[in-house]
Amino acid sequence: MDALISKFEALGLAAEKAKEAAGNKKLAPTLSGIIDATGQTTFDKSSGMLLYTLGTTVTKDKTPHAEYIAQAIASGRIASTEQLTAATKFCIKNDPAANEQAFDEACGVGVVVSDDEISASVKDVIDSVKDSLVKERYRGQGKVLGLIKKAPALRWADSGKVKSEFDAQILALLGPKDERDDPAAAKKAAATNKPAAAAKSNAGAAAKAPEAKKWEPASLEA
């Protein structure tokens, strides 16, 4: 078991996580086989985590050609979770070894989306719904993020970088969250301010009330 733990730690897993994986009768042989398929014993953090993800999601009936995918990860052809998802989907109905070009195209192999391209694409989506977003503020950010995830230009972009850029641009447009973005807090604030507003209104009304005319007896002179 110690050998398995060391093997899994090479993926970048923490000691406790590696021990847990080694003790899992279903995961351990699958993950070990995926590592063996790469022909490597050491991995950078990114490829290690992708191999671990593959190992935890692969099934014999739903993920054929897992060894091919593992090799693609180790060689750097598959370098993101988005590409890994596409690879497993492609391999359900296709043999990647028989048509590597189709595999590469389906998985975005070799496609690099720069930080500037991510920024520009995120801005384009936000600008397209800017009016409604300003009106809905943070309540509408979920819908906008959904549109960004579907943007063709960002399909193979690093999802972490896309989310960070989205958060930065939303903050620049809307500013920090406030009571407008929390209906419960806004309602509480309104309830708190209501008595004060009523008191101020009553005070103002009293100040504007006409002064009562002083009664004086009529003159008795003819």
Coordinates of N, CA, C and O in Angstrom, one line a residue, residues 14-129:
A14 N -2.2 15.3 -1.6 CA -1.6 15.4 -0.2 C -1.5 14.0 0.3 O -2.2 13.1 -0.1
A15 N -0.7 13.8 1.3 CA -0.4 12.5 1.9 C -1.7 11.8 2.3 O -2.0 10.6 2.0
E16 N -2.6 12.5 3.0 CA -3.8 11.9 3.5 C -4.8 11.5 2.3 O -5.4 10.5 2.4
K17 N -4.8 12.4 1.3 CA -5.6 12.1 0.1 C -5.1 10.9 -0.6 O -5.9 10.1 -1.1
A18 N -3.8 10.8 -0.7 CA -3.2 9.7 -1.4 C -3.5 8.4 -0.7 O -3.7 7.4 -1.3
K19 N -3.4 8.5 0.6 CA -3.7 7.3 1.5 C -5.1 6.8 1.3 O -5.4 5.6 1.2
E20 N -6.0 7.8 1.3 CA -7.4 7.5 1.1 C -7.7 6.9 -0.3 O -8.5 5.9 -0.4
A21 N -7.0 7.4 -1.3 CA -7.2 6.8 -2.7 C -6.6 5.4 -2.7 O -7.2 4.5 -3.3
A22 N -5.5 5.2 -2.1 CA -4.9 3.9 -2.1 C -5.7 2.8 -1.4 O -5.7 1.6 -1.7
G23 N -6.5 3.3 -0.4 CA -7.4 2.4 0.3 C -8.7 2.1 -0.3 O -9.5 1.3 0.2
N24 N -9.0 2.8 -1.4 CA -10.3 2.7 -2.1 C -10.1 1.5 -3.1 O -9.4 1.7 -4.1
K25 N -10.8 0.4 -2.8 CA -10.7 -0.8 -3.7 C -11.1 -0.6 -5.1 O -10.6 -1.2 -6.0
K26 N -12.0 0.4 -5.3 CA -12.5 0.7 -6.7 C -11.6 1.7 -7.4 O -11.2 1.5 -8.6
L27 N -11.2 2.7 -6.7 CA -10.4 3.8 -7.3 C -8.9 3.4 -7.5 O -8.3 3.7 -8.5
A28 N -8.3 2.7 -6.5 CA -6.9 2.5 -6.5 C -6.4 1.8 -7.8 O -5.5 2.2 -8.4
P29 N -7.0 0.6 -8.2 CA -6.5 0.0 -9.4 C -6.7 0.8 -10.7 O -5.9 0.8 -11.6
T30 N -7.8 1.5 -10.7 CA -8.1 2.4 -11.9 C -7.1 3.5 -12.0 O -6.5 3.7 -13.1
L31 N -6.9 4.2 -10.9 CA -5.9 5.3 -10.9 C -4.5 4.8 -11.2 O -3.8 5.5 -11.9
S32 N -4.2 3.7 -10.6 CA -2.8 3.1 -10.8 C -2.6 2.8 -12.3 O -1.6 3.0 -12.9
G33 N -3.7 2.2 -12.9 CA -3.6 1.8 -14.3 C -3.4 3.0 -15.2 O -2.7 3.0 -16.2
I34 N -4.1 4.1 -14.9 CA -4.0 5.4 -15.6 C -2.6 6.0 -15.5 O -2.1 6.4 -16.5
I35 N -2.0 5.9 -14.4 CA -0.7 6.4 -14.2 C 0.3 5.5 -15.0 O 1.2 6.1 -15.7
D36 N 0.1 4.2 -14.9 CA 1.0 3.3 -15.7 C 0.9 3.6 -17.2 O 1.9 3.5 -17.9
A37 N -0.3 3.9 -17.7 CA -0.5 4.2 -19.1 C 0.3 5.3 -19.6 O 0.7 5.4 -20.8
T38 N 0.7 6.3 -18.8 CA 1.4 7.4 -19.2 C 2.9 7.1 -19.4 O 3.6 7.8 -20.1
G39 N 3.4 6.1 -18.7 CA 4.8 5.8 -18.8 C 5.7 6.7 -18.0 O 6.9 6.7 -18.2
Q40 N 5.1 7.5 -17.1 CA 5.8 8.4 -16.3 C 5.6 8.2 -14.9 O 4.7 7.5 -14.5
T41 N 6.5 8.7 -14.1 CA 6.4 8.5 -12.6 C 6.3 9.9 -11.9 O 6.1 9.9 -10.7
T42 N 6.6 10.9 -12.6 CA 6.4 12.3 -12.0 C 5.6 13.1 -12.9 O 5.6 13.0 -14.2
F43 N 4.8 14.1 -12.3 CA 3.9 14.9 -13.1 C 3.9 16.3 -12.5 O 4.1 16.5 -11.3
D44 N 3.6 17.3 -13.4 CA 3.4 18.6 -12.8 C 2.0 18.7 -12.2 O 1.2 17.8 -12.4
K45 N 1.8 19.7 -11.5 CA 0.5 19.8 -10.7 C -0.7 19.8 -11.6 O -1.7 19.1 -11.3
S46 N -0.7 20.4 -12.8 CA -1.8 20.5 -13.7 C -2.2 19.1 -14.2 O -3.3 18.6 -14.1
S47 N -1.2 18.5 -14.8 CA -1.4 17.2 -15.4 C -1.7 16.1 -14.3 O -2.6 15.2 -14.6
G48 N -1.1 16.2 -13.2 CA -1.4 15.3 -12.1 C -2.9 15.4 -11.6 O -3.5 14.3 -11.4
M49 N -3.4 16.6 -11.5 CA -4.8 16.7 -11.1 C -5.7 16.3 -12.2 O -6.8 15.7 -11.9
L50 N -5.4 16.5 -13.5 CA -6.2 16.0 -14.6 C -6.2 14.4 -14.6 O -7.3 13.8 -14.8
L51 N -5.1 13.8 -14.3 CA -5.1 12.4 -14.3 C -5.9 11.8 -13.1 O -6.6 10.8 -13.2
Y52 N -5.8 12.5 -12.0 CA -6.6 12.1 -10.8 C -8.1 12.3 -11.2 O -8.9 11.4 -10.8
T53 N -8.5 13.4 -11.8 CA -9.9 13.6 -12.2 C -10.3 12.5 -13.1 O -11.4 12.0 -13.0
L54 N -9.5 12.2 -14.1 CA -9.8 11.1 -15.0 C -10.0 9.8 -14.2 O -11.0 9.0 -14.5
G55 N -9.1 9.5 -13.3 CA -9.2 8.3 -12.5 C -10.5 8.2 -11.7 O -11.0 7.1 -11.5
T56 N -11.0 9.3 -11.2 CA -12.1 9.3 -10.3 C -13.4 9.3 -11.1 O -14.5 9.1 -10.5
T57 N -13.4 9.6 -12.4 CA -14.6 9.7 -13.2 C -14.7 8.6 -14.2 O -15.8 8.3 -14.8
V58 N -13.6 7.9 -14.6 CA -13.6 6.9 -15.6 C -14.4 5.6 -15.2 O -14.3 5.2 -14.0
T59 N -15.1 5.1 -16.1 CA -15.8 3.8 -16.0 C -15.5 3.0 -17.3 O -15.5 3.6 -18.3
K60 N -15.4 1.7 -17.1 CA -15.1 0.9 -18.3 C -16.2 1.0 -19.4 O -15.9 0.9 -20.6
D61 N -17.4 1.1 -19.0 CA -18.5 1.1 -20.0 C -18.8 2.5 -20.6 O -19.2 2.6 -21.7
K62 N -18.4 3.5 -19.8 CA -18.7 4.9 -20.2 C -17.5 5.7 -20.7 O -17.6 6.7 -21.3
T63 N -16.3 5.2 -20.3 CA -15.1 5.9 -20.7 C -14.1 5.0 -21.3 O -13.1 4.6 -20.7
P64 N -14.4 4.5 -22.5 CA -13.4 3.7 -23.2 C -12.2 4.5 -23.6 O -12.2 5.8 -23.6
H65 N -11.1 3.9 -23.9 CA -9.9 4.6 -24.3 C -9.3 5.5 -23.2 O -8.7 6.6 -23.5
A66 N -9.5 5.2 -22.0 CA -9.0 6.0 -20.9 C -7.5 6.1 -20.9 O -6.9 7.1 -20.6
E67 N -6.8 5.0 -21.3 CA -5.4 5.0 -21.4 C -4.9 6.0 -22.4 O -3.9 6.7 -22.2
Y68 N -5.6 6.1 -23.5 CA -5.2 7.1 -24.6 C -5.4 8.5 -24.0 O -4.5 9.4 -24.2
I69 N -6.4 8.7 -23.3 CA -6.7 10.1 -22.7 C -5.6 10.4 -21.7 O -5.1 11.5 -21.7
A70 N -5.2 9.4 -20.9 CA -4.1 9.6 -19.9 C -2.8 10.0 -20.6 O -2.1 10.9 -20.1
Q71 N -2.5 9.3 -21.7 CA -1.3 9.7 -22.5 C -1.4 11.1 -23.0 O -0.4 11.8 -23.1
A72 N -2.6 11.5 -23.5 CA -2.8 12.8 -24.0 C -2.6 13.9 -22.9 O -2.1 15.0 -23.2
I73 N -3.0 13.5 -21.7 CA -2.8 14.5 -20.6 C -1.3 14.6 -20.3 O -0.7 15.7 -20.1
A74 N -0.6 13.4 -20.2 CA 0.8 13.4 -19.8 C 1.7 14.2 -20.9 O 2.7 14.8 -20.5
S75 N 1.2 14.1 -22.1 CA 2.0 14.8 -23.2 C 1.7 16.3 -23.3 O 2.3 17.0 -24.1
G76 N 0.6 16.7 -22.6 CA 0.2 18.1 -22.7 C -0.8 18.4 -23.7 O -1.2 19.6 -23.9
R77 N -1.3 17.4 -24.5 CA -2.3 17.7 -25.5 C -3.6 18.0 -24.8 O -4.3 18.9 -25.3
I78 N -3.9 17.4 -23.7 CA -5.1 17.7 -22.9 C -4.6 18.4 -21.7 O -3.9 17.9 -20.9
A79 N -5.0 19.7 -21.6 CA -4.3 20.5 -20.5 C -5.3 21.3 -19.7 O -4.9 22.1 -18.8
S80 N -6.6 21.0 -19.8 CA -7.6 21.7 -19.0 C -8.8 20.7 -18.7 O -9.0 19.7 -19.4
T81 N -9.6 21.1 -17.7 CA -10.8 20.3 -17.4 C -11.8 20.3 -18.6 O -12.5 19.3 -18.8
E82 N -11.8 21.4 -19.3 CA -12.7 21.5 -20.4 C -12.3 20.6 -21.5 O -13.2 19.9 -22.1
Q83 N -11.0 20.5 -21.8 CA -10.5 19.5 -22.8 C -10.7 18.1 -22.3 O -11.0 17.2 -23.2
L84 N -10.5 17.8 -21.1 CA -10.7 16.5 -20.5 C -12.2 16.0 -20.7 O -12.5 14.9 -21.1
T85 N -13.1 16.9 -20.4 CA -14.5 16.6 -20.6 C -14.8 16.3 -22.0 O -15.5 15.3 -22.3
A86 N -14.3 17.1 -22.9 CA -14.5 16.9 -24.4 C -13.9 15.6 -24.8 O -14.4 14.8 -25.6
A87 N -12.7 15.2 -24.2 CA -12.0 14.0 -24.6 C -12.8 12.8 -24.2 O -13.0 11.8 -25.0
T88 N -13.3 12.8 -23.0 CA -14.1 11.6 -22.5 C -15.4 11.5 -23.3 O -15.8 10.4 -23.7
K89 N -16.0 12.6 -23.7 CA -17.2 12.6 -24.5 C -16.9 12.0 -25.9 O -17.7 11.2 -26.5
F90 N -15.8 12.5 -26.5 CA -15.4 12.0 -27.8 C -15.2 10.5 -27.9 O -15.6 9.8 -28.8
C91 N -14.5 10.0 -26.8 CA -14.1 8.6 -26.8 C -15.3 7.6 -26.5 O -15.1 6.4 -26.7
I92 N -16.4 8.1 -26.2 CA -17.6 7.3 -26.0 C -18.0 6.6 -27.3 O -18.4 5.4 -27.3
K93 N -17.9 7.4 -28.4 CA -18.4 6.9 -29.7 C -17.3 6.8 -30.7 O -17.5 6.4 -31.8
N94 N -16.1 7.2 -30.3 CA -15.0 7.2 -31.3 C -13.7 6.6 -30.8 O -13.5 6.7 -29.6
D95 N -12.9 6.1 -31.7 CA -11.6 5.6 -31.3 C -10.6 6.7 -31.6 O -10.3 6.9 -32.8
P96 N -10.0 7.3 -30.6 CA -9.1 8.4 -30.9 C -7.8 8.0 -31.6 O -7.3 8.8 -32.4
A97 N -7.4 6.8 -31.4 CA -6.2 6.3 -32.0 C -6.4 6.2 -33.5 O -5.4 6.3 -34.3
A98 N -7.6 5.9 -33.9 CA -7.9 5.7 -35.3 C -8.0 7.1 -36.1 O -7.9 7.1 -37.3
N99 N -8.3 8.1 -35.3 CA -8.5 9.4 -36.0 C -8.1 10.5 -35.0 O -8.9 11.2 -34.4
E100 N -6.8 10.7 -34.9 CA -6.2 11.6 -33.9 C -6.6 13.1 -34.3 O -6.8 13.9 -33.4
Q101 N -6.7 13.4 -35.6 CA -7.0 14.7 -36.0 C -8.4 15.1 -35.5 O -8.6 16.2 -35.0
A102 N -9.4 14.2 -35.6 CA -10.7 14.5 -35.2 C -10.7 14.6 -33.7 O -11.4 15.5 -33.1
F103 N -9.9 13.8 -33.0 CA -9.8 13.9 -31.5 C -9.3 15.3 -31.1 O -9.8 16.0 -30.3
D104 N -8.2 15.7 -31.8 CA -7.6 17.0 -31.5 C -8.6 18.2 -31.7 O -8.6 19.1 -30.9
E105 N -9.3 18.1 -32.8 CA -10.3 19.2 -33.1 C -11.4 19.2 -32.1 O -11.8 20.3 -31.7
A106 N -11.9 18.0 -31.7 CA -13.0 17.9 -30.8 C -12.6 18.4 -29.4 O -13.5 18.9 -28.6
C107 N -11.3 18.3 -29.1 CA -10.9 18.6 -27.7 C -10.1 19.9 -27.6 O -9.6 20.3 -26.6
G108 N -10.0 20.6 -28.7 CA -9.3 21.9 -28.7 C -7.8 21.8 -28.5 O -7.2 22.7 -27.9
V109 N -7.2 20.7 -28.9 CA -5.8 20.5 -28.7 C -5.0 21.5 -29.5 O -5.2 21.8 -30.6
G110 N -4.1 22.2 -28.8 CA -3.3 23.2 -29.4 C -3.9 24.6 -29.4 O -3.2 25.6 -29.7
V111 N -5.1 24.7 -28.9 CA -5.8 26.0 -28.9 C -5.4 26.7 -27.6 O -5.6 26.2 -26.5
V112 N -4.9 27.9 -27.8 CA -4.5 28.7 -26.6 C -5.3 30.1 -26.6 O -5.3 30.8 -27.6
V113 N -6.0 30.3 -25.5 CA -6.8 31.6 -25.4 C -6.0 32.5 -24.5 O -5.8 32.2 -23.3
S114 N -5.5 33.6 -25.0 CA -4.7 34.5 -24.2 C -5.5 35.3 -23.2 O -6.7 35.4 -23.3
D115 N -4.8 35.9 -22.2 CA -5.5 36.7 -21.2 C -6.2 37.9 -21.9 O -7.3 38.2 -21.4
D116 N -5.6 38.5 -22.9 CA -6.3 39.6 -23.6 C -7.5 39.2 -24.3 O -8.5 39.9 -24.3
E117 N -7.5 38.0 -24.9 CA -8.7 37.4 -25.5 C -9.8 37.1 -24.6 O -11.0 37.4 -24.8
I118 N -9.4 36.6 -23.4 CA -10.4 36.3 -22.3 C -11.0 37.6 -21.9 O -12.3 37.7 -21.8
S119 N -10.2 38.7 -21.7 CA -10.7 39.9 -21.2 C -11.7 40.5 -22.2 O -12.8 41.0 -21.9
A120 N -11.3 40.5 -23.5 CA -12.1 41.1 -24.6 C -13.4 40.3 -24.7 O -14.5 41.0 -24.9
S121 N -13.4 39.0 -24.7 CA -14.6 38.2 -24.8 C -15.6 38.4 -23.7 O -16.8 38.5 -23.9
V122 N -15.0 38.5 -22.5 CA -15.9 38.7 -21.3 C -16.6 40.1 -21.4 O -17.7 40.2 -21.1
K123 N -15.8 41.1 -21.8 CA -16.3 42.4 -22.0 C -17.4 42.4 -23.0 O -18.5 43.1 -22.8
D124 N -17.2 41.7 -24.1 CA -18.2 41.7 -25.2 C -19.6 41.2 -24.7 O -20.6 41.7 -25.0
V125 N -19.5 40.1 -23.9 CA -20.7 39.5 -23.4 C -21.4 40.5 -22.4 O -22.6 40.7 -22.4
I126 N -20.6 41.0 -21.5 CA -21.2 41.9 -20.5 C -21.8 43.2 -21.1 O -22.9 43.6 -20.8
D127 N -21.1 43.7 -22.1 CA -21.6 44.9 -22.9 C -23.0 44.6 -23.6 O -23.8 45.4 -23.7
S128 N -23.1 43.3 -24.0 CA -24.3 43.0 -24.7 C -25.6 42.9 -23.8 O -26.7 43.0 -24.3
V129 N -25.4 42.8 -22.5 CA -26.5 42.8 -21.6 C -26.3 43.9 -20.5 O -26.9 43.7 -19.4

